[in-house]
C-alpha atoms as an extended CHARMM CRD file, in Angstrom:
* protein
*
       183  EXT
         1         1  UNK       CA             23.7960000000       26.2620000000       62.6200000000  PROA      1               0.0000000000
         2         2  UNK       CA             24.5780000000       25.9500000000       58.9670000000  PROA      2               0.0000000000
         3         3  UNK       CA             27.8020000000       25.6340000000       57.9180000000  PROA      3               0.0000000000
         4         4  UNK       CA             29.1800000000       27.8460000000       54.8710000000  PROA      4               0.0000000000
         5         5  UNK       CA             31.9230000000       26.7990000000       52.7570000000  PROA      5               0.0000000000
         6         6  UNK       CA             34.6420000000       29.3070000000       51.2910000000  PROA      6               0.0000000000
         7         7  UNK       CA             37.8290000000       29.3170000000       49.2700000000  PROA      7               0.0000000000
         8         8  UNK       CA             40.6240000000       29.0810000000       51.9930000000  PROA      8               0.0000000000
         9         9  UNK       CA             42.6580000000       31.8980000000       51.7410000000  PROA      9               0.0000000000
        10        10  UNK       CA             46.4220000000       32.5930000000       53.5340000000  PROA      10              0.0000000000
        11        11  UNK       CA             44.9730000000       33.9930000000       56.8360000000  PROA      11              0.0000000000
        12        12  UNK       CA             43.0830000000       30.8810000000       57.1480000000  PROA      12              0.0000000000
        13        13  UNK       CA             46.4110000000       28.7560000000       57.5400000000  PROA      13              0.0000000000
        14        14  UNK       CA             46.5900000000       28.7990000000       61.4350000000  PROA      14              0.0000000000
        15        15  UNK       CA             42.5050000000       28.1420000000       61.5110000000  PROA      15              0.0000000000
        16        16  UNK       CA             43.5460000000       25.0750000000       59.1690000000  PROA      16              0.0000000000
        17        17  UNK       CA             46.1390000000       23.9420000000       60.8390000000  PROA      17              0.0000000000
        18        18  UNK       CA             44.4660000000       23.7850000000       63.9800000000  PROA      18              0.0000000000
        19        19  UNK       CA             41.9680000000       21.5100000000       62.0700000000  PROA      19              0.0000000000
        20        20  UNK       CA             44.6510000000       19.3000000000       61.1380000000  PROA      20              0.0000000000
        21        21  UNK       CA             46.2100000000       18.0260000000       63.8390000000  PROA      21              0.0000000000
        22        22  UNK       CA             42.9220000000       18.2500000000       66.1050000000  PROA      22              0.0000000000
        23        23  UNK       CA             42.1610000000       16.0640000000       62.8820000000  PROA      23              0.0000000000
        24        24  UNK       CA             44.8630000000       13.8370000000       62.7990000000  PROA      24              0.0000000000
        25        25  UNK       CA             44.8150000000       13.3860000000       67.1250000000  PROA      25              0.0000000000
        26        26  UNK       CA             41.3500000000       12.3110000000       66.5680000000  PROA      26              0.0000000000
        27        27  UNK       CA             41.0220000000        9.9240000000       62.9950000000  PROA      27              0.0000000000
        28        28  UNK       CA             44.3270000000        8.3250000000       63.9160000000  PROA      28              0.0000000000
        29        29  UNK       CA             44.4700000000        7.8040000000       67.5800000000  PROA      29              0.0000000000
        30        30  UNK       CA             44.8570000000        3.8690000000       67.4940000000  PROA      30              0.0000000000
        31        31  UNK       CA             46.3180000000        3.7450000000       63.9520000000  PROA      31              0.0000000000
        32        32  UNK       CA             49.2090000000        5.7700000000       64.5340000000  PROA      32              0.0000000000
        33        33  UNK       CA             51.4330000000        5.7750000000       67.0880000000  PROA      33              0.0000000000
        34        34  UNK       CA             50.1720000000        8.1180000000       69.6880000000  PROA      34              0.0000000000
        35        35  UNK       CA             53.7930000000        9.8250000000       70.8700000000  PROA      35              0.0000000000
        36        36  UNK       CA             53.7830000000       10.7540000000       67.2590000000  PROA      36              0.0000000000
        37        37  UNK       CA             50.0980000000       12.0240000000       67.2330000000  PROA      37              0.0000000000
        38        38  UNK       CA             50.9460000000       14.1190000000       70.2390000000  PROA      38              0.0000000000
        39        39  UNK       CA             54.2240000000       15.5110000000       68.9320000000  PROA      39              0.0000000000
        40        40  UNK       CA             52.3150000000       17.0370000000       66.3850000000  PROA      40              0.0000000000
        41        41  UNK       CA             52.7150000000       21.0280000000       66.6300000000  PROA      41              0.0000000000
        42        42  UNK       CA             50.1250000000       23.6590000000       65.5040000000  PROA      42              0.0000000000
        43        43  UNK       CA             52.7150000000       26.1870000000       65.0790000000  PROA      43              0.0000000000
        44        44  UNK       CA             54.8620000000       24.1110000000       62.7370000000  PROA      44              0.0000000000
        45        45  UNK       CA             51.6380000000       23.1280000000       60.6580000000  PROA      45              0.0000000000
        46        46  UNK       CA             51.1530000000       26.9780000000       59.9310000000  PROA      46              0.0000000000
        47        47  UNK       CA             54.0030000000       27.6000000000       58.8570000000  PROA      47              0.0000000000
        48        48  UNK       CA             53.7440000000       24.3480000000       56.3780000000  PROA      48              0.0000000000
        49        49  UNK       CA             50.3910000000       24.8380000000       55.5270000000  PROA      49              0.0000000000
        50        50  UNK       CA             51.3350000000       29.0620000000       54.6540000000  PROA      50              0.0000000000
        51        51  UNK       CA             54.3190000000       27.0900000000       52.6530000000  PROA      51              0.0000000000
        52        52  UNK       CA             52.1780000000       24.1850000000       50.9130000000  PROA      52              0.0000000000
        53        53  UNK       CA             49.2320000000       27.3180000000       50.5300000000  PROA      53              0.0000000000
        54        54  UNK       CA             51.2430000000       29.9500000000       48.3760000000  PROA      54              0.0000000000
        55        55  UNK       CA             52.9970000000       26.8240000000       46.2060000000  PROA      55              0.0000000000
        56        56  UNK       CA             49.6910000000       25.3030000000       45.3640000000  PROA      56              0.0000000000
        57        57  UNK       CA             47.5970000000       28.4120000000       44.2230000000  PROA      57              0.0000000000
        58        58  UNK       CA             46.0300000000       28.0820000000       40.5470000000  PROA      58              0.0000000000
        59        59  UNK       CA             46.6040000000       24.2840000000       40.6340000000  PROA      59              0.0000000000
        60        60  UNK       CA             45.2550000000       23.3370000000       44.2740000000  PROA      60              0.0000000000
        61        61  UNK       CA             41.7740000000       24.0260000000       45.4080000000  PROA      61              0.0000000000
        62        62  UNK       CA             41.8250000000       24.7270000000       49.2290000000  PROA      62              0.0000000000
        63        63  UNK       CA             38.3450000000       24.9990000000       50.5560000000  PROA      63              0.0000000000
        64        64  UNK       CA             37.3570000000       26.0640000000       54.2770000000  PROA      64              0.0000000000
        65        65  UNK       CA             34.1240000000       25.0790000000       56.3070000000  PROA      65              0.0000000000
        66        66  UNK       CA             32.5100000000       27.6120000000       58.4410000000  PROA      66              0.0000000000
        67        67  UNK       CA             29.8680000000       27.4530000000       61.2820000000  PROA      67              0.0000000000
        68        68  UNK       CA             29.3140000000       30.9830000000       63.4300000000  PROA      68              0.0000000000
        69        69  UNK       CA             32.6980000000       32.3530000000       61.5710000000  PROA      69              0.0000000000
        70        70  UNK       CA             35.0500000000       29.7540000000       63.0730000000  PROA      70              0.0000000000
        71        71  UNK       CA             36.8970000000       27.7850000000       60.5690000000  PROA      71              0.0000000000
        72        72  UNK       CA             35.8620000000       24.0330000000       61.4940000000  PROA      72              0.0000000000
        73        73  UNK       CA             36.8290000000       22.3140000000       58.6210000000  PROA      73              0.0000000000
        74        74  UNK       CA             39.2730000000       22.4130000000       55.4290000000  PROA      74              0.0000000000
        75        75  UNK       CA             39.7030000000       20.0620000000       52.3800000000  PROA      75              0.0000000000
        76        76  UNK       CA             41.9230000000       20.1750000000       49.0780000000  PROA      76              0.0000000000
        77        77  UNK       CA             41.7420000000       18.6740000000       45.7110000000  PROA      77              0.0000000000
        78        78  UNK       CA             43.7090000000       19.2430000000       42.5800000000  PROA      78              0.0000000000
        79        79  UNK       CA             45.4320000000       17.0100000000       39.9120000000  PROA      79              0.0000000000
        80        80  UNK       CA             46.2920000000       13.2520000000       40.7150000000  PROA      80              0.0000000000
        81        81  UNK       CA             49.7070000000       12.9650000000       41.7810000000  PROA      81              0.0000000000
        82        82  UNK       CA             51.5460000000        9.5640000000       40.6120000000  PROA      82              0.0000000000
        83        83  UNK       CA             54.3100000000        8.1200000000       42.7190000000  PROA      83              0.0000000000
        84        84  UNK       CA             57.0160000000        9.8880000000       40.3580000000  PROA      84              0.0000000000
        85        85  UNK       CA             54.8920000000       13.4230000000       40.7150000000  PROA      85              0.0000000000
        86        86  UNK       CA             53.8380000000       13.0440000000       37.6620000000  PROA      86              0.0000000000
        87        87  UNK       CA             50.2360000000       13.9260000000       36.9850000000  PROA      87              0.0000000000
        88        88  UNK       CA             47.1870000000       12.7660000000       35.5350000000  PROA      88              0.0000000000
        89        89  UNK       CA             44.4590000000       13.9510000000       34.1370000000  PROA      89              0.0000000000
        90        90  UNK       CA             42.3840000000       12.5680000000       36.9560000000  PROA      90              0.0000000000
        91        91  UNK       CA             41.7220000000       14.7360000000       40.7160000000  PROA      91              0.0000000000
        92        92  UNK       CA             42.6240000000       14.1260000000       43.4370000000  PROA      92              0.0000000000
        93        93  UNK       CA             40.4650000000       14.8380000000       46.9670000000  PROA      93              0.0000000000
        94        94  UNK       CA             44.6280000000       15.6050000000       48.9640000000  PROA      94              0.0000000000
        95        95  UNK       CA             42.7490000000       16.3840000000       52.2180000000  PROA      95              0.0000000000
        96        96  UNK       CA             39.4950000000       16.5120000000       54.2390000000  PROA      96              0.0000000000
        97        97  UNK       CA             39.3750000000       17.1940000000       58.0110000000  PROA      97              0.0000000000
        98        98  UNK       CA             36.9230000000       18.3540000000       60.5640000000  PROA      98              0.0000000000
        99        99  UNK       CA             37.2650000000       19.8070000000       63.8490000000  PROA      99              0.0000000000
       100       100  UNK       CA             36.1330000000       16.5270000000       65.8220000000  PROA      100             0.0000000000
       101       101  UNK       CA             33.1170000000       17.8060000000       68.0480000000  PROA      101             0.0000000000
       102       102  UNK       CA             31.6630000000       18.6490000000       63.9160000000  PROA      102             0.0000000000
       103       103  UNK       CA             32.1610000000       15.3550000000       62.7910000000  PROA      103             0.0000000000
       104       104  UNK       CA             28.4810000000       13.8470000000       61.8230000000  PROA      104             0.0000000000
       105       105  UNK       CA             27.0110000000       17.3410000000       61.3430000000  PROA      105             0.0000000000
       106       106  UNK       CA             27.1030000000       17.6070000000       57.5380000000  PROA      106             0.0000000000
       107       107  UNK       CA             30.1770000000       19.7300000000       57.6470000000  PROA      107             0.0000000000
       108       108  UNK       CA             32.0480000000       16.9270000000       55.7580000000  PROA      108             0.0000000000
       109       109  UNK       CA             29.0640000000       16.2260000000       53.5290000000  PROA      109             0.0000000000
       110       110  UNK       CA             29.0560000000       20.0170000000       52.6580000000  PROA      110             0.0000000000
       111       111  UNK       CA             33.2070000000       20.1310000000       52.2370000000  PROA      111             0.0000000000
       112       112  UNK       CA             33.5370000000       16.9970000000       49.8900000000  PROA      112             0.0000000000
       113       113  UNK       CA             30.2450000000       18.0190000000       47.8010000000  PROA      113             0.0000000000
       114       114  UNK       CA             31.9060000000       21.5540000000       47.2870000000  PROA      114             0.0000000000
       115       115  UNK       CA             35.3880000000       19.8970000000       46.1820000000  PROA      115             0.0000000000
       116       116  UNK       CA             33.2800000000       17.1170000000       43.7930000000  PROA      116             0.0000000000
       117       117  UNK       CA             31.9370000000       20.1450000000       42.0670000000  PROA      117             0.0000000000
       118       118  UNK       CA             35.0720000000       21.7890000000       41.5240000000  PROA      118             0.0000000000
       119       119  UNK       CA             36.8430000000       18.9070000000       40.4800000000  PROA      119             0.0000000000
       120       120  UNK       CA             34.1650000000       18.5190000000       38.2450000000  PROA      120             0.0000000000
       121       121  UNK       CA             34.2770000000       22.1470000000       36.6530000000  PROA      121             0.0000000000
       122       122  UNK       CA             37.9710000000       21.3760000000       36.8620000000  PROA      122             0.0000000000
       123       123  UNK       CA             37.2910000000       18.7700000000       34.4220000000  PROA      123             0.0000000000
       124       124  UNK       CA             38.6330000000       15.6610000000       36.0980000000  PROA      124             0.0000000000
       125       125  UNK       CA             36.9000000000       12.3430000000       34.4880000000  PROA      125             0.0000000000
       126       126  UNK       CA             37.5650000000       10.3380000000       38.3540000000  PROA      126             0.0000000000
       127       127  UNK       CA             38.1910000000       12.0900000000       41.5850000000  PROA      127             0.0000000000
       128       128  UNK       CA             40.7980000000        9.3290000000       43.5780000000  PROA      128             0.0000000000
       129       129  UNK       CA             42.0050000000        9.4550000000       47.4770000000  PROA      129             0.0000000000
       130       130  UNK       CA             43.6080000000        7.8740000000       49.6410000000  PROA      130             0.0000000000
       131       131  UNK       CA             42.4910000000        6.8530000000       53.5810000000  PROA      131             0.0000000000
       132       132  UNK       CA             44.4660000000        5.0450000000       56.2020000000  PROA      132             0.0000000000
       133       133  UNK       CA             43.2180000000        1.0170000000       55.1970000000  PROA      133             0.0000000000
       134       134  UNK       CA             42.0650000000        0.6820000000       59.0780000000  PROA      134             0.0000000000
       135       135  UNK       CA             40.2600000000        4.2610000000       59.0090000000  PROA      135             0.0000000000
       136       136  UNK       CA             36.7580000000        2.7540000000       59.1730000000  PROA      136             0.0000000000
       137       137  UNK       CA             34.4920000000        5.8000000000       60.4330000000  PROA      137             0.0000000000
       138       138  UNK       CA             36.6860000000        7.5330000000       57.1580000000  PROA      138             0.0000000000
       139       139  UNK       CA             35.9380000000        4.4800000000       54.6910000000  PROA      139             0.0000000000
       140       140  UNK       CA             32.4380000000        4.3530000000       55.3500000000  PROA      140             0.0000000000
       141       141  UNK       CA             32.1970000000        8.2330000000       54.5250000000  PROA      141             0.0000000000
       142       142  UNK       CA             33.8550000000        8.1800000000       51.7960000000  PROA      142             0.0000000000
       143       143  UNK       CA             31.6340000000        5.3210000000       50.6320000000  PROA      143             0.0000000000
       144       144  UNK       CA             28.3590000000        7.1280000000       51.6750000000  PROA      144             0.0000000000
       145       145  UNK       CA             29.8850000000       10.2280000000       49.1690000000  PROA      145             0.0000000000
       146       146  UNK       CA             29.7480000000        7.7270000000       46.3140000000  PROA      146             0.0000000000
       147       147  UNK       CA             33.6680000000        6.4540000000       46.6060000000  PROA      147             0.0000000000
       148       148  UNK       CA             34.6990000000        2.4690000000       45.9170000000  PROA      148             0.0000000000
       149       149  UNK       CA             38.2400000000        1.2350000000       46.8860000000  PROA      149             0.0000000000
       150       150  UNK       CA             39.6710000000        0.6620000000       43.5730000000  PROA      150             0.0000000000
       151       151  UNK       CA             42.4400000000       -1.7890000000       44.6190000000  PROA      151             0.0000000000
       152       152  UNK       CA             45.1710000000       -0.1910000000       44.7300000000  PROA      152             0.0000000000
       153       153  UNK       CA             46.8360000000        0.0490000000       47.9210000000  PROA      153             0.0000000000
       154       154  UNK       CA             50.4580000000        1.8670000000       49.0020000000  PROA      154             0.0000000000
       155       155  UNK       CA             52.8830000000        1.0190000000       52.0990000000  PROA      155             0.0000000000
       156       156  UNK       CA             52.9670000000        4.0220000000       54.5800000000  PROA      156             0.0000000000
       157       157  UNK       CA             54.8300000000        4.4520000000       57.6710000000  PROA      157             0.0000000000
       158       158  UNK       CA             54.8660000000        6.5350000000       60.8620000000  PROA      158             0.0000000000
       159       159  UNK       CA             57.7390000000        5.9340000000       63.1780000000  PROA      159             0.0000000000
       160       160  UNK       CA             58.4610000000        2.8850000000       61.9110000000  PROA      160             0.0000000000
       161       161  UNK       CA             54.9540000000        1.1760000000       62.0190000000  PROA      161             0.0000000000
       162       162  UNK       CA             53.5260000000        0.3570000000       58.9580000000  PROA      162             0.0000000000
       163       163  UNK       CA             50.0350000000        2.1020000000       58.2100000000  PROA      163             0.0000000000
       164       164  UNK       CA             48.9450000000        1.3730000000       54.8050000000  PROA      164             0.0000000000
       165       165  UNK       CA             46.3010000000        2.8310000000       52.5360000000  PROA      165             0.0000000000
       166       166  UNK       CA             44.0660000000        2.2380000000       50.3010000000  PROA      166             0.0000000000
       167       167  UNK       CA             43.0600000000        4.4650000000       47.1630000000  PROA      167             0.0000000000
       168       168  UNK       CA             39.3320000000        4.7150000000       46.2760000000  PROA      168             0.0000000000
       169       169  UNK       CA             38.0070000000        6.4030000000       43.4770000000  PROA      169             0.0000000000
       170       170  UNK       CA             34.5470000000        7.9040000000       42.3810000000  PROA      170             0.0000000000
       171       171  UNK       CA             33.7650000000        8.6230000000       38.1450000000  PROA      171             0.0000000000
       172       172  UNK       CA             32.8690000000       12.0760000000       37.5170000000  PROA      172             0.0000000000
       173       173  UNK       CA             29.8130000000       13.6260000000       35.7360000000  PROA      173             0.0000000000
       174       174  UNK       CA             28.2400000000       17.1730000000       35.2160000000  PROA      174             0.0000000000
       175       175  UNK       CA             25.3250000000       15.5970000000       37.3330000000  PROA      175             0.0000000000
       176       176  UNK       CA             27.8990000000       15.2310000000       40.3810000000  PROA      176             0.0000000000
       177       177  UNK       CA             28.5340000000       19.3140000000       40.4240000000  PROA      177             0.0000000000
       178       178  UNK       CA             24.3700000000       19.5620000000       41.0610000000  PROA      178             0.0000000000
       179       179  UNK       CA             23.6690000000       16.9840000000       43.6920000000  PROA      179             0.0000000000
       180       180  UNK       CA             26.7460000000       14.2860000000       44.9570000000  PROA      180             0.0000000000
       181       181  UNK       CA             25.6610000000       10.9800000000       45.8440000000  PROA      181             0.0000000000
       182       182  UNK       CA             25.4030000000       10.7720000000       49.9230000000  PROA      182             0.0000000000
       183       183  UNK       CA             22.7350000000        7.7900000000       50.0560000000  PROA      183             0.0000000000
């Protein structure tokens, strides 16, 4: 079935949330510690994501993937947030998760080529994310989507164990809105 992507709106938060931490519990089992990964509550997500949802409208670009009207994937992008919260004038992909039996059926592919276009009509010269540094199956996405680690890398913990990331960046044209790179 083809999947259909949509501008999130607030009713979508529990869908969202549900594709977060079924996210999370997937891409990070081995990277994070698991009593952490299982703590994590849909419930308290909503409510976050309802939060995070009505703060970020006009600045934040929250799109949802659909297949048969279920709500399988989500992704955000908006302006590049420095350490300080300061921003640039470069984007920044914030999120991109899957439900994980729709991993490696173009829903991603379909979710980040929706969110390149925006940041592109958005303007942004560089669209920049960050992934867990031992996220492989993530890395190698991203890469596919026309991304390149650009270096810089930034400490991050969960429960005390040190999971660090990596920032990779991808330049920006008007060709990008039309047709993203997934060679």
């Amino acid at each position: 079935m083809d999947v259909q992507i949509r501008d999130m709106t607030a009713d979508d938060c529990h869908a969202v949330a549900t594709v977060r931490v079924r996210g999370w519990q997937f891409a990070y089992a081995g990277l994070m510690p698991q009593p952490y990964l299982d703590s994590l509550d849909i419930e308290a997500q909503a409510a976050q994501r309802r939060e995070i949802f009505e703060k970020g409208r006009g600045r934040v670009v929250n799109v949802v993937a659909e297949r048969a009207g279920e709500v399988i994937g989500w992704g955000c992008c908006g302006p590049y947030r420095e350490d300080d919260g300061s921003i640039t004038a470069d984007g920044e992909l914030y999120a991109l998760y899957l439900l994980p039996e729709h991993l490696s059926t173009g829903a991603g592919r379909a979710l980040t080529a929706e969110l390149t276009a925006r940041a592109v009509a958005a303007g942004f010269p560089v669209l920049r994310l960050w992934v867990l540094k031992e996220n492989a199956r993530a890395r190698r996405f991203y890469e596919k989507a026309g991304f390149a680690a650009d270096g810089a890398e930034e400490p991050f913990e969960v429960d005390g164990v040190p999971v660090p990331e990596v920032r990779y960046a991808r330049p920006l044209s008007a060709m990008d809105a039309a047709a993203p790179n997934f060679g």
